[in-house]
mmCIF file of C-alpha atoms in Angstrom:
data_model
loop_
_atom_site.group_PDB
_atom_site.id
_atom_site.type_symbol
_atom_site.label_atom_id
_atom_site.label_comp_id
_atom_site.label_asym_id
_atom_site.label_seq_id
_atom_site.Cartn_x
_atom_site.Cartn_y
_atom_site.Cartn_z
ATOM 1 C CA MET A 1 -3.319 -20.317 35.379
ATOM 2 C CA SER A 2 -2.530 -21.453 31.857
ATOM 3 C CA SER A 3 -4.716 -21.700 28.949
ATOM 4 C CA GLY A 4 -2.660 -24.588 27.504
ATOM 5 C CA VAL A 5 -2.295 -22.942 24.047
ATOM 6 C CA ASP A 6 0.884 -21.408 22.830
ATOM 7 C CA THR A 7 0.674 -17.418 22.290
ATOM 8 C CA PHE A 8 2.858 -15.030 20.280
ATOM 9 C CA LYS A 9 2.990 -11.699 19.279
ATOM 10 C CA VAL A 10 3.215 -10.160 15.884
ATOM 11 C CA PRO A 11 5.449 -6.869 16.301
ATOM 12 C CA ALA A 12 3.775 -3.884 15.334
ATOM 13 C CA VAL A 13 4.906 -1.733 12.156
ATOM 14 C CA TRP A 14 4.360 1.615 10.600
ATOM 15 C CA LEU A 15 4.132 1.791 7.025
ATOM 16 C CA GLY A 16 4.103 5.016 4.568
ATOM 17 C CA ASP A 17 2.000 5.000 1.237
ATOM 18 C CA MET A 18 1.709 8.052 -1.305
ATOM 19 C CA THR A 19 -0.839 9.017 -3.871
ATOM 20 C CA VAL A 20 -0.426 11.759 -6.607
ATOM 21 C CA ARG A 21 -2.400 12.701 -9.056
ATOM 22 C CA TYR A 22 -2.611 15.574 -11.483
ATOM 23 C CA THR A 23 -4.637 17.000 -14.052
ATOM 24 C CA PRO A 24 -3.167 18.641 -17.038
ATOM 25 C CA GLY A 25 -6.339 20.295 -17.955
ATOM 26 C CA ALA A 26 -5.355 23.353 -16.428
ATOM 27 C CA TRP A 27 -2.307 23.362 -18.829
ATOM 28 C CA ASP A 28 -4.221 22.318 -21.918
ATOM 29 C CA PRO A 29 -7.989 22.680 -21.879
ATOM 30 C CA ARG A 30 -8.377 19.550 -24.759
ATOM 31 C CA LEU A 31 -6.860 17.337 -21.991
ATOM 32 C CA TYR A 32 -9.326 18.547 -18.998
ATOM 33 C CA ASN A 33 -10.685 14.920 -18.499
ATOM 34 C CA LEU A 34 -7.389 13.324 -18.243
ATOM 35 C CA GLU A 35 -5.904 12.208 -15.047
ATOM 36 C CA LEU A 36 -2.677 10.784 -14.239
ATOM 37 C CA GLY A 37 -1.812 9.240 -10.951
ATOM 38 C CA LEU A 38 1.103 7.573 -9.063
ATOM 39 C CA THR A 39 0.956 5.639 -6.004
ATOM 40 C CA VAL A 40 3.271 3.735 -4.253
ATOM 41 C CA ASN A 41 2.990 1.503 -1.439
ATOM 42 C CA ASN A 42 5.574 0.640 1.409
ATOM 43 C CA LEU A 43 7.857 3.608 0.691
ATOM 44 C CA THR A 44 10.614 2.496 2.974
ATOM 45 C CA ASN A 45 10.435 -0.973 1.687
ATOM 46 C CA LYS A 46 10.390 -1.883 5.214
ATOM 47 C CA SER A 47 9.913 -5.904 5.891
ATOM 48 C CA TYR A 48 7.113 -6.897 8.020
ATOM 49 C CA ILE A 49 4.733 -9.781 8.801
ATOM 50 C CA ALA A 50 1.614 -8.696 7.260
ATOM 51 C CA SER A 51 -1.053 -11.290 9.863
ATOM 52 C CA CYS A 52 -0.697 -14.454 11.338
ATOM 53 C CA THR A 53 -3.232 -17.210 11.996
ATOM 54 C CA SER A 54 -0.749 -19.317 13.981
ATOM 55 C CA ALA A 55 2.401 -19.849 14.504
ATOM 56 C CA PRO A 56 3.121 -21.738 11.373
ATOM 57 C CA TYR A 57 1.407 -19.573 9.264
ATOM 58 C CA CYS A 58 2.212 -15.840 9.102
ATOM 59 C CA SER A 59 2.176 -13.803 5.571
ATOM 60 C CA ILE A 60 4.718 -11.577 4.932
ATOM 61 C CA GLY A 61 3.555 -8.177 3.776
ATOM 62 C CA ILE A 62 4.339 -6.828 0.731
ATOM 63 C CA GLU A 63 7.526 -5.107 -0.864
ATOM 64 C CA ARG A 64 7.615 -1.513 -2.166
ATOM 65 C CA ARG A 65 4.868 -1.236 -4.735
ATOM 66 C CA ILE A 66 4.689 1.534 -7.289
ATOM 67 C CA ILE A 67 1.380 1.765 -9.446
ATOM 68 C CA GLY A 68 0.770 4.283 -12.056
ATOM 69 C CA SER A 69 -2.489 5.159 -13.646
ATOM 70 C CA ILE A 70 -4.021 7.172 -16.663
ATOM 71 C CA SER A 71 -7.591 8.182 -16.327
ATOM 72 C CA TRP A 72 -10.433 9.189 -18.977
ATOM 73 C CA TYR A 73 -13.216 11.061 -17.821
ATOM 74 C CA PHE A 74 -16.571 11.221 -19.704
#
């Protein structure tokens, strides 16, 4: 029996992210409070549909994103 509502499937997707942090304090004690970071989202730069609320309203996933950070801890 049909519910009268159109349905559709959004394909599954595997994405890879990576975060690396480095604390140079081991090499120079003056930099003990410093932390450098690099985060990469969507390593393979795969195109994908992130979500849909209905057939014409779908969100495309982000492309590869690279974010660098510098932190100083007190």
